Short mmCIF file of C-alpha atoms in Angstrom, two decimals:
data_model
loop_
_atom_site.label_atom_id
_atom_site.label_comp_id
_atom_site.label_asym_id
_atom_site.label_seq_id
_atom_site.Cartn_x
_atom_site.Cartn_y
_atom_site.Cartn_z
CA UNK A 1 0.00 0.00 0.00
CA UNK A 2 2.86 2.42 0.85
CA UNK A 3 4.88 1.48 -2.15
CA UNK A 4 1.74 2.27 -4.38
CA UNK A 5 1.41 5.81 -2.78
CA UNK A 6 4.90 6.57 -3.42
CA UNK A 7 5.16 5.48 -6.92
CA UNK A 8 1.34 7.26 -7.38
CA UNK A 9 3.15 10.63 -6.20
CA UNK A 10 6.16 10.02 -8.00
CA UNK A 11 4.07 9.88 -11.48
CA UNK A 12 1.95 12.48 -10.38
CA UNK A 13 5.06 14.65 -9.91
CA UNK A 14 6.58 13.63 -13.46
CA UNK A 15 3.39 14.62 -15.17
CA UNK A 16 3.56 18.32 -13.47
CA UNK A 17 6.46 19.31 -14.47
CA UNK A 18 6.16 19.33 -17.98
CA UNK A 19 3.29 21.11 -17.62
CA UNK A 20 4.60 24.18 -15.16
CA UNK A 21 7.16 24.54 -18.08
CA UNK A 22 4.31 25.00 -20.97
CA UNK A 23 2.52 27.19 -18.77
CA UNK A 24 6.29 29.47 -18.14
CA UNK A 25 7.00 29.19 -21.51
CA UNK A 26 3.31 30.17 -22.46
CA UNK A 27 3.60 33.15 -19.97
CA UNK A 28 6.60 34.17 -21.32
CA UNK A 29 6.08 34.25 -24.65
CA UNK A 30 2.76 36.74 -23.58
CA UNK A 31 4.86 39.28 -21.86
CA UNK A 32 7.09 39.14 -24.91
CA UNK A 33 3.79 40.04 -27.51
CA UNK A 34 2.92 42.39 -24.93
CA UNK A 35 6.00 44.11 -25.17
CA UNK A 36 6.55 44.61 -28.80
CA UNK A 37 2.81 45.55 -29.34
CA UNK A 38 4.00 48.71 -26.38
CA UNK A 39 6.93 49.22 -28.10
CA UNK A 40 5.25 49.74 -31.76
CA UNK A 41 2.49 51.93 -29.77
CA UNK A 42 5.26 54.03 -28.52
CA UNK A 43 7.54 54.41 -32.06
CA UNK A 44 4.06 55.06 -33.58
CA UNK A 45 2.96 58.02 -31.03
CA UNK A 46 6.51 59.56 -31.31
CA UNK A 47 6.38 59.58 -34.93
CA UNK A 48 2.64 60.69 -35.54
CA UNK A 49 2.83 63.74 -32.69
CA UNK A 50 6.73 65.23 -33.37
CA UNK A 51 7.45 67.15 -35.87
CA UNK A 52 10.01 65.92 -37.94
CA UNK A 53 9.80 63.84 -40.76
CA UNK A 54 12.32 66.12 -43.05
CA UNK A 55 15.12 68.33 -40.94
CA UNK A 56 17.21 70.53 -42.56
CA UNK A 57 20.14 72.49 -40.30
CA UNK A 58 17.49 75.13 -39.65
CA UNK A 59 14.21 73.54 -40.18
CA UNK A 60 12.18 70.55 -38.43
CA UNK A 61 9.06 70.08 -40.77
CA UNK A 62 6.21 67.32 -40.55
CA UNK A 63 3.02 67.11 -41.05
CA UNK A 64 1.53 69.38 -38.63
CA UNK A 65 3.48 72.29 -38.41
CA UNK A 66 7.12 73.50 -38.94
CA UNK A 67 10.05 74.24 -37.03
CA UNK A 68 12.14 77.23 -37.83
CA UNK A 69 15.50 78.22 -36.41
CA UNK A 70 15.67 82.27 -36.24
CA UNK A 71 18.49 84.24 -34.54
CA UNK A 72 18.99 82.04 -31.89
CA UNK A 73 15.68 80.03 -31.09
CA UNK A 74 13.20 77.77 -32.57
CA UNK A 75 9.77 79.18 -33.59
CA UNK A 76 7.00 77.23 -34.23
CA UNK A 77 4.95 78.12 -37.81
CA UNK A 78 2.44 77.00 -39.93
CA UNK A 79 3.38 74.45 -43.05
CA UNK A 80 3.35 76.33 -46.06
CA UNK A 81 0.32 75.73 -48.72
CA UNK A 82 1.04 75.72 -52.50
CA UNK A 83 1.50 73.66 -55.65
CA UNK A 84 5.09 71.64 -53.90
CA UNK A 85 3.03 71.13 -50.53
CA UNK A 86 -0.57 69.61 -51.57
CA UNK A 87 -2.56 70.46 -48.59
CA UNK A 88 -4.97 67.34 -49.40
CA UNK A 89 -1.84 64.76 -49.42
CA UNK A 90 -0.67 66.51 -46.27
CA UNK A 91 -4.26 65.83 -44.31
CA UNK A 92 -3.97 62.14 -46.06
CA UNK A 93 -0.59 61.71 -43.85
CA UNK A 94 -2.42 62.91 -41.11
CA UNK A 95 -5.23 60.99 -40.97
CA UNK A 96 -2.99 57.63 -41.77
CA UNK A 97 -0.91 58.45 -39.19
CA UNK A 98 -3.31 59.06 -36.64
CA UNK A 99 -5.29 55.36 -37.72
CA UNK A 100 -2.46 53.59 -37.03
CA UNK A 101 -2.10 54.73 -33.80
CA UNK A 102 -5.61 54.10 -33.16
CA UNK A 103 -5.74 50.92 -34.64
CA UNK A 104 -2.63 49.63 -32.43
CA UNK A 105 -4.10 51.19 -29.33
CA UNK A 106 -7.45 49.44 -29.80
CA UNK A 107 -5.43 46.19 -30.53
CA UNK A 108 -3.62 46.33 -27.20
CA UNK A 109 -6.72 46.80 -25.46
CA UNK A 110 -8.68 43.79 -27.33
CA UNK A 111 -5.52 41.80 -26.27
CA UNK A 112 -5.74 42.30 -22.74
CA UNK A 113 -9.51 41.52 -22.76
CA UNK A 114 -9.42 38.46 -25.07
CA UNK A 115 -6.85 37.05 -22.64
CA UNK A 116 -9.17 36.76 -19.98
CA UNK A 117 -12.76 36.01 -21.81
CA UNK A 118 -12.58 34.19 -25.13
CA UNK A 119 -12.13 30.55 -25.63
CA UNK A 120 -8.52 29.14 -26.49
CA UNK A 121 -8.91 28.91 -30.64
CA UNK A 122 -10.07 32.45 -31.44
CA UNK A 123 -7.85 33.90 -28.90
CA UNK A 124 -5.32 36.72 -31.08
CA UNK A 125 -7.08 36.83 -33.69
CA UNK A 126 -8.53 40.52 -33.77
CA UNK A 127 -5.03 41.84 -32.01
CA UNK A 128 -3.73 40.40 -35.04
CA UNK A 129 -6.19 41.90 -37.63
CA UNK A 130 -6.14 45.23 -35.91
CA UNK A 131 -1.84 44.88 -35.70
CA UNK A 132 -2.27 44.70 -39.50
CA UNK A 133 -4.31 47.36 -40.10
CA UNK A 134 -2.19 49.48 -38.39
CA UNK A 135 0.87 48.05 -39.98
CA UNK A 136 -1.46 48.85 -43.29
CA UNK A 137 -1.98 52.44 -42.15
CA UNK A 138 1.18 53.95 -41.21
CA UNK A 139 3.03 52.28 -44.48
CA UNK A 140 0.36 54.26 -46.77
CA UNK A 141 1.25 57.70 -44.90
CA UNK A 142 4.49 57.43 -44.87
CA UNK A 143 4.80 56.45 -48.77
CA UNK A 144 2.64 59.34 -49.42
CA UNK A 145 4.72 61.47 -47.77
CA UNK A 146 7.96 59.98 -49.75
CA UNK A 147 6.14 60.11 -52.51
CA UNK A 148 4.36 63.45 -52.33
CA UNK A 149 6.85 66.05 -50.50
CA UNK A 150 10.71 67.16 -50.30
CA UNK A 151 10.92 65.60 -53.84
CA UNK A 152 13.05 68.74 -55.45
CA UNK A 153 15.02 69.39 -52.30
CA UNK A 154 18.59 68.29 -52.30
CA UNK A 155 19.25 70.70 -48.77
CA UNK A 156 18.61 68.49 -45.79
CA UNK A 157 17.41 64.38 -44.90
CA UNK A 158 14.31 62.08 -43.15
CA UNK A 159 14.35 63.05 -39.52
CA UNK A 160 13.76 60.50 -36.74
CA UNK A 161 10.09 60.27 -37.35
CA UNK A 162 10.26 59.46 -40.44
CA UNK A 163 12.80 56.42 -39.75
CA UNK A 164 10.29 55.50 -36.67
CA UNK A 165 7.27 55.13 -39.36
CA UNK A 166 9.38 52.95 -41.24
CA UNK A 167 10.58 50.74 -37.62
CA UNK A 168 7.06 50.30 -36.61
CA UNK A 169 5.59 49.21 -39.84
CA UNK A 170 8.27 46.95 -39.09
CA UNK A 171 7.53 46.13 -35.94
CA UNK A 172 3.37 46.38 -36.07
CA UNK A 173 4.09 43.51 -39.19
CA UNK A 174 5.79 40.97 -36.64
CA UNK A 175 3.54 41.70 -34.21
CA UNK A 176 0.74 40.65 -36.42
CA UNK A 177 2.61 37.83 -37.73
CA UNK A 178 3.53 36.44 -34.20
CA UNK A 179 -0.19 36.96 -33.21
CA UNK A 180 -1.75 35.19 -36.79
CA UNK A 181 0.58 31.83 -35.60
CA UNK A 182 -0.33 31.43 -32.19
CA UNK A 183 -3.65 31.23 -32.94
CA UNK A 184 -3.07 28.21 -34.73
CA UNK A 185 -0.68 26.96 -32.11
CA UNK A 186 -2.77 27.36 -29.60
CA UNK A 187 -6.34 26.22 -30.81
CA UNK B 1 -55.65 90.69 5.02
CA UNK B 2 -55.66 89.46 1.13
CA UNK B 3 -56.01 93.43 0.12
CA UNK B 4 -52.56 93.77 1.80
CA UNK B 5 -50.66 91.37 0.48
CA UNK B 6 -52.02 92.15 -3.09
CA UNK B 7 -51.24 95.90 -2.29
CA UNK B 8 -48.00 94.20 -1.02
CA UNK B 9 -46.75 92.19 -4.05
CA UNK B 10 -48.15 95.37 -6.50
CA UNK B 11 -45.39 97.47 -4.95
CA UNK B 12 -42.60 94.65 -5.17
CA UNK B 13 -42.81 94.36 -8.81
CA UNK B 14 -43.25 98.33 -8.93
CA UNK B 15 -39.61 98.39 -7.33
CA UNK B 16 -38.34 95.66 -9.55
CA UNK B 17 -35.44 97.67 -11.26
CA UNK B 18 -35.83 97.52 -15.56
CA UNK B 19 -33.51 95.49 -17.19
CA UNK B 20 -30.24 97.47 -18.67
CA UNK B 21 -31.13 99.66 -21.75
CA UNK B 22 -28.66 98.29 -23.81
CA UNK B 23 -29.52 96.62 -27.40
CA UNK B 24 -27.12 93.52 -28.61
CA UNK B 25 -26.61 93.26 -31.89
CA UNK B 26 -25.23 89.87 -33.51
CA UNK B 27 -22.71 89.35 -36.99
CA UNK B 28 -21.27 86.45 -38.32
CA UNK B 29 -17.51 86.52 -36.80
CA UNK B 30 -16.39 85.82 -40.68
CA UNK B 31 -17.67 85.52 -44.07
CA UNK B 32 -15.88 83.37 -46.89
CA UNK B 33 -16.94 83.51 -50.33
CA UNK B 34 -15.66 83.07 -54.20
CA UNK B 35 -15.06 86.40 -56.32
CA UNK B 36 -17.97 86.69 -58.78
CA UNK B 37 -20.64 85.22 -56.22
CA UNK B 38 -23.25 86.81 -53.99
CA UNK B 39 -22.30 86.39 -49.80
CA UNK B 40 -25.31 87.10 -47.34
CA UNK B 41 -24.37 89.32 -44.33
CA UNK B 42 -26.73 88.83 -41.49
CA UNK B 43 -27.37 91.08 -38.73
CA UNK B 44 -29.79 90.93 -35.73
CA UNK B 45 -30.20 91.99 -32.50
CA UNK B 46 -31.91 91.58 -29.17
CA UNK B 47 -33.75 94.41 -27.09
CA UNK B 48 -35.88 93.96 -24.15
CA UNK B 49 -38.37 96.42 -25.67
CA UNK B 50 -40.63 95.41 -27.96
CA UNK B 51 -40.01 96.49 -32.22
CA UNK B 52 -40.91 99.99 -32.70
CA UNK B 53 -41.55 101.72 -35.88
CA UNK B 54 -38.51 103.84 -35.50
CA UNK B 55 -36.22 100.51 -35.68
CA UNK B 56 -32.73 101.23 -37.88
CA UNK B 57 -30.51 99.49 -39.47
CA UNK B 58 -27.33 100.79 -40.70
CA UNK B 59 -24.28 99.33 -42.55
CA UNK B 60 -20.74 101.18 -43.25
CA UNK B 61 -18.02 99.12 -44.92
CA UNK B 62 -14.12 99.38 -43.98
CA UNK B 63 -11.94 98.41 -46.62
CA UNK B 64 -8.86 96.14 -45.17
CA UNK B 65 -5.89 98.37 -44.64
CA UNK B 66 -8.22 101.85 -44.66
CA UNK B 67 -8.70 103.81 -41.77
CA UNK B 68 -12.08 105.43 -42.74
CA UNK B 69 -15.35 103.89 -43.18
CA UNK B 70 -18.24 104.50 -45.33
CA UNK B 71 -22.21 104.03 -44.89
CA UNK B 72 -23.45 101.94 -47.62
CA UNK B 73 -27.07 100.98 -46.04
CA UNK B 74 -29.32 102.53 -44.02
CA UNK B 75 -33.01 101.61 -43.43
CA UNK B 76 -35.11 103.61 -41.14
CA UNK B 77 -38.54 105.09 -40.97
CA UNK B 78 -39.97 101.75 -43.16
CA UNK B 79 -37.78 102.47 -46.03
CA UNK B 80 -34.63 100.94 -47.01
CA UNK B 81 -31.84 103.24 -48.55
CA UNK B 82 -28.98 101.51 -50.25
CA UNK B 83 -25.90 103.65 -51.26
CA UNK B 84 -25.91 104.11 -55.29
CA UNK B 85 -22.94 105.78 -55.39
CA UNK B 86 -20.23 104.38 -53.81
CA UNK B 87 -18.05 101.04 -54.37
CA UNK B 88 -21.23 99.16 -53.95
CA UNK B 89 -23.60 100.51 -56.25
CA UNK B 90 -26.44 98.57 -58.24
CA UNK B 91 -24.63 95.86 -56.00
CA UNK B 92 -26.33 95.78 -53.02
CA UNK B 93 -29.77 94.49 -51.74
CA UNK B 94 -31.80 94.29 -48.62
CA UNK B 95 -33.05 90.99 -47.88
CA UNK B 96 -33.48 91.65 -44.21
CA UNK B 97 -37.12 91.57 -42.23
CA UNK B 98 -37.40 94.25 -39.28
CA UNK B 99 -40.28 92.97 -38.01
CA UNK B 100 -38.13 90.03 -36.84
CA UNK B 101 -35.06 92.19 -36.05
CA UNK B 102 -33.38 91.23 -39.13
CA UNK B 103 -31.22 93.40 -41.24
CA UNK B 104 -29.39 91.60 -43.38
CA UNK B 105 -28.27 92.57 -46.41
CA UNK B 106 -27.32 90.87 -50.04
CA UNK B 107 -23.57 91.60 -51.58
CA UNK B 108 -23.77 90.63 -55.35
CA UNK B 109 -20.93 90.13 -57.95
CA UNK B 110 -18.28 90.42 -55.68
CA UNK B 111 -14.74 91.48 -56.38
CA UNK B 112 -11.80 91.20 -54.78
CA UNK B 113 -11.70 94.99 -53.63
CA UNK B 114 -14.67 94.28 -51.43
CA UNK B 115 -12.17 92.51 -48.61
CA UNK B 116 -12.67 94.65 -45.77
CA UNK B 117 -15.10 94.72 -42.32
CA UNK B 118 -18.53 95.23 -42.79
CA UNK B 119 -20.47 97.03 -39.05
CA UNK B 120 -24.07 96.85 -38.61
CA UNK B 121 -25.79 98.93 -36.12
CA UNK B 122 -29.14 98.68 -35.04
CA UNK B 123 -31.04 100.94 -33.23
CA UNK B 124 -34.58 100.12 -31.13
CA UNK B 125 -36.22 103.51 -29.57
CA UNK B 126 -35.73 104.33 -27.06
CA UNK B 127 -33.16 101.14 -26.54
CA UNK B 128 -30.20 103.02 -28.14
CA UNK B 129 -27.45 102.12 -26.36
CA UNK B 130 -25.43 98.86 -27.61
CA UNK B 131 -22.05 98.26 -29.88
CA UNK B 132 -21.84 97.56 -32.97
CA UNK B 133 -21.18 94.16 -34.56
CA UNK B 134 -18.73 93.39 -37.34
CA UNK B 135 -18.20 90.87 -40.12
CA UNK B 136 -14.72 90.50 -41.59
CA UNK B 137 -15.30 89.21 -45.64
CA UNK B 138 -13.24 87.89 -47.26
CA UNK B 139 -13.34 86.84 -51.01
CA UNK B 140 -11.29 84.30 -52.26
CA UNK B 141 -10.18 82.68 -56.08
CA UNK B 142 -10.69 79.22 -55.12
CA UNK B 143 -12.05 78.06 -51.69
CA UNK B 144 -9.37 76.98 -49.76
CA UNK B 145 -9.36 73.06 -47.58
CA UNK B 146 -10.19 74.41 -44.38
CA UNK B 147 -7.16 72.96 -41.83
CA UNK B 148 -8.21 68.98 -40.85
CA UNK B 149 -11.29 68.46 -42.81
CA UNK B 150 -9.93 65.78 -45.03
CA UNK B 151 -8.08 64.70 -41.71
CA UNK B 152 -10.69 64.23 -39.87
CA UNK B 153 -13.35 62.82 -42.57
CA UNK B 154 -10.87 60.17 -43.42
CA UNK B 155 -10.11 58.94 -39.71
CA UNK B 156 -14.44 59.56 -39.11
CA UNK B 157 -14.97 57.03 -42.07
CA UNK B 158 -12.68 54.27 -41.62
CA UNK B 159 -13.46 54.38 -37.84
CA UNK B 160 -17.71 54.10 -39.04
CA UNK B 161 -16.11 51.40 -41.30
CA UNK B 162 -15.15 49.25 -38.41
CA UNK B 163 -18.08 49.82 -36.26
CA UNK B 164 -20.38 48.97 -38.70
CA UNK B 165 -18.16 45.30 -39.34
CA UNK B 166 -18.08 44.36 -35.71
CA UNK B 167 -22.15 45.14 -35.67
CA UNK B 168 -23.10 43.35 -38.62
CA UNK B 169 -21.01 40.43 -37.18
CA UNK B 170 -22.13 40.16 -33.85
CA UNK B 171 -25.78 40.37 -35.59
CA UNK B 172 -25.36 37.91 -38.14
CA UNK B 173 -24.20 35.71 -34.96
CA UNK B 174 -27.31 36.23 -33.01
CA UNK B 175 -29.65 35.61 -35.91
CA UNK B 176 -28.02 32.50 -36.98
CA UNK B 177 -27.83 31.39 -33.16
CA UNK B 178 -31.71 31.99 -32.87
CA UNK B 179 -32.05 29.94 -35.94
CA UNK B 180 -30.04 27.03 -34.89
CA UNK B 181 -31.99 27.16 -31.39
CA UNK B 182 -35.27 27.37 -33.11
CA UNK B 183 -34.28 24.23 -35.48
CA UNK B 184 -33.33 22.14 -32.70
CA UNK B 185 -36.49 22.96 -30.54
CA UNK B 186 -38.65 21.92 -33.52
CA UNK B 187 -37.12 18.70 -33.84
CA UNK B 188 -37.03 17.87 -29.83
CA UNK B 189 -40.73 18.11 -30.43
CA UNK B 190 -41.01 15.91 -32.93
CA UNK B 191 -39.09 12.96 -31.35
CA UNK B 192 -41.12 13.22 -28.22
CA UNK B 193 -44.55 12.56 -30.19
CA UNK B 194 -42.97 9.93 -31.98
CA UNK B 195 -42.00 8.00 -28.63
CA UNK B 196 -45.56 8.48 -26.75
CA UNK B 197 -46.88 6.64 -30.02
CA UNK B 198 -44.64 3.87 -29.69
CA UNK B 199 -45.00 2.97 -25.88
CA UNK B 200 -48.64 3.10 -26.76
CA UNK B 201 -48.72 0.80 -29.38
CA UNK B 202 -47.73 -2.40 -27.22
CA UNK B 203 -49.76 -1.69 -23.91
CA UNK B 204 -53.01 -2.44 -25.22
CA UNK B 205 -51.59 -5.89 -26.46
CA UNK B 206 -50.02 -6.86 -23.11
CA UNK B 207 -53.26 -5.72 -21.14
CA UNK B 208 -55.32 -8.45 -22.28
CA UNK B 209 -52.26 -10.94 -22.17
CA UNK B 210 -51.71 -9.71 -18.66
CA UNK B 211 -55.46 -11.26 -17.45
CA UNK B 212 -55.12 -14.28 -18.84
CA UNK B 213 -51.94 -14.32 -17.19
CA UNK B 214 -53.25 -13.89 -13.81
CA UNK B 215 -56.26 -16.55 -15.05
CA UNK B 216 -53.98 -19.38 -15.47
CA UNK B 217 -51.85 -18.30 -12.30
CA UNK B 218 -54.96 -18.67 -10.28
CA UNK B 219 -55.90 -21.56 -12.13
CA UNK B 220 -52.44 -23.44 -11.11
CA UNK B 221 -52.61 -22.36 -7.73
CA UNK B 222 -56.17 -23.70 -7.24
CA UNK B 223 -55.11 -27.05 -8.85
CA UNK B 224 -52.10 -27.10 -6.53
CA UNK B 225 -54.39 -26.49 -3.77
CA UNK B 226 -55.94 -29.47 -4.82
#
C-alpha cells in the first residue's frame, strides 16, 4: 500500500512538471507580444505627434506644423500651402498616421480583454487583424509622404520620425505575424 | 388681510429695477466667399423692448488696410436706402425683415476689392445704447481646404467602417444562433410525439395478455391447492 502511494506521487510529480514549463513558456512568450505591441504603440505616437519627418540644419518640418531656427531660437509656424506642398496629401498623412495609432491602441486593449474572456482557438485573432491594419496604415502615410513632398530638395534628410514610421511598420508587421501563428498553435 | 398682500406684491414688482437699456446686436464673426458670387451678411439683434416703428438698421463698410469707413445701407422710418454711389452701387440688396429684427443685407458680384469689415448697427427707440457688430469678408479665387477636414473625414470614415463590421457580425451571430436554437427545438418536439406513439402501441396488447396471465396463475394455484 505504501509502495503504491509513493510510486502514485512520484508519477503524479513527473506529469507536473512538464506542464509548469508549458505554462512558463506560455507566460513568457505573452509578456514578450505584450511588449513589442508597447513598443510599436510608442515608435508610432513619437512619430505621428513630433514634428520631424524632413530636418534641414534650420528647419524641423512634418506634417503638422514647422520648425524654424531664427536668430537664436526655434519658432514654431504653420506648413506652407502651395503647388510643392498639396494640402490634401498633407491631411492624407495625417489621418494615416493618426489610424495607425488608433488601430494599435485598440489592438492592445482587445488583447488584454481576449486574454481573460474568449475561448482558447479564437484567442489573437482581432489583435492580429487590428496589428495589420495598423501596420497597413502607417506604411500608406508614410509612402505618401515619400512620394508626395521634399521631392526637389537636395538641402537636408528624413528626420527621426520618419525612420520611426518605417521601424514600426516593421515592428506592427511581426507583431501581427507572431499573433496570426499562435492562434493556430494554440487552438 | 388678502387686500394687503395684493397691495403688497403690487409694490414689489413696482420696485423691480428695468432690465439694462442696452440693445445687442449679432454678426457672423467671418464671411468666406468666391469672387464673382453673392455672400449674405446677417445682422440681428436683441432688445428687451418690444419692435418699434422707429427701428434702424445701418451698414458702413471698412476696406482692409483703410482707416475710414463708409455708410453703404441705411433703413429707417420703413424704407430701405442703399448707397448708389459708392463702391457698392447697383450691388447691393436688402433681404433683411425688421419685423423680426433682421437686417441683413445681399452683396452681389463680388470682387476682390470688397475685402474689408462690414459694421451693422441697429437701433430700437428708445433702446439706443449697444455696440456695434462686425463681419470680416473675405473673397477668395478658389475656396481653400479648411485645416483637418480631409483629416478628420478620413479617420471619421474608416473608424464608421469598423463599427459597422463588428455590428453586422455580432448580428449575423445572433440571428443564426436563434435559428439554430429554433431548429433544434422543432425537432425535440417531434421525437417526443414519436415515442408516446410507440410505448402506446404495445400496452393495449399486453393488457389483455396480462389477465389471462393472472387466469392461469390462479388456475395453477387452485389445482395445486388441490
Amino acid at each position: 500500500m505504501f509502495v503504491l502511494c509513493q510510486a502514485e506521487s512520484e508519477i503524479s510529480v513527473r506529469d507536473s512538471q512538464p506542464a509548469i514549463k508549458r505554462a512558463a513558456i506560455m507566460l513568457i512568450l505573452l509578456a514578450a507580444i505584450f511588449a513589442l505591441h508597447i513598443i510599436g504603440i510608442i515608435l508610432l505616437l513619437v512619430a505621428t505627434i513630433d514634428n520631424a519627418w524632413w530636418v534641414t540644419e534650420t528647419l524641423s518640418t512634418d506634417v503638422w506644423a514647422r520648425w524654424i531656427y531664427i536668430n537664436g531660437m526655434w519658432n514654431y509656424t504653420d506648413l506652407p500651402t502651395g503647388s510643392h506642398y498639396p494640402q490634401d496629401y498633407l491631411q492624407a498623412v495625417q489621418a494615416s498616421s493618426v489610424l495607425a495609432c488608433i488601430f494599435s491602441i485598440l489592438g492592445i486593449f482587445v488583447f488584454v480583454a481576449q486574454l481573460f474572456t474568449l475561448n482558447k482557438g479564437q484567442r489573437f485573432t482581432i489583435s492580429g487583424v487590428f496589428q495589420a491594419l495598423a501596420c497597413l496604415s502607417i506604411m500608406i502615410a508614410a509612402s505618401i509622404y515619400t512620394d508626395r513632398f521634399h521631392l526637389d530638395e537636395s538641402i537636408g534628410s528624413y528626420g527621426h520620425c520618419y525612420i520611426l514610421a518605417w521601424i514600426s511598420f516593421a515592428l506592427t508587421f511581426i507583431s501581427a505575424v507572431i499573433y496570426f501563428v499562435l492562434r493556430k498553435k494554440t487552438a | 388681510m388678502l387686500t394687503l398682500v395684493a397691495l403688497a406684491s403690487l409694490l414689489v414688482l413696482a420696485a423691480v429695477p428695468e432690465p439694462s437699456q442696452a440693445i445687442v446686436i449679432y454678426t457672423g464673426w467671418e464671411r468666406h466667399a468666391l469672387v464673382g458670387t453673392e455672400v449674405r451678411l446677417s445682422c440681428s439683434f436683441f432688445s428687451w423692448r418690444w419692435i418699434s416703428e422707429d427701428v434702424t438698421f445701418s451698414w458702413t463698410y471698412r476696406p482692409d488696410g483703410a482707416r475710414d469707413s463708409i455708410s453703404i445701407f441705411h433703413y429707417t422710418g420703413g424704407m430701405a436706402y442703399v448707397d448708389n454711389k459708392g463702391p457698392f452701387r447697383d450691388r447691393l440688396e436688402f433681404v433683411g425683415n425688421p419685423g423680426r429684427r433682421d437686417g441683413s443685407i445681399l452683396l452681389k458680384n463680388l470682387e476682390f476689392s470688397d475685402n474689408g469689415t462690414f459694421t451693422c448697427d441697429a437701433k430700437n427707440p428708445p433702446d439706443i445704447g449697444g455696440r456695434p457688430s462686425s463681419v470680416r469678408l473675405l473673397v477668395f479665387e478658389k475656396v481653400p481646404i479648411q485645416a483637418g477636414v480631409i483629416t478628420g473625414s478620413i479617420v471619421g470614415a474608416v473608424l464608421g467602417l469598423l463599427l459597422l463590421i463588428v455590428v453586422i457580425y455580432y448580428l449575423m451571430r445572433f440571428l443564426v444562433a436563434r435559428r439554430v436554437f429554433s431548429l433544434s427545438v422543432s425537432k425535440h418536439g417531434k421525437k417526443k410525439k414519436e415515442g408516446s406513439q410507440q410505448r402506446q402501441g404495445p400496452a393495449p396488447a399486453a393488457d389483455p395478455a396480462k389477465p389471462k396471465a393472472s387466469e392461469k396463475k390462479k388456475q395453477e394455484s387452485r389445482k395445486e391447492r388441490k
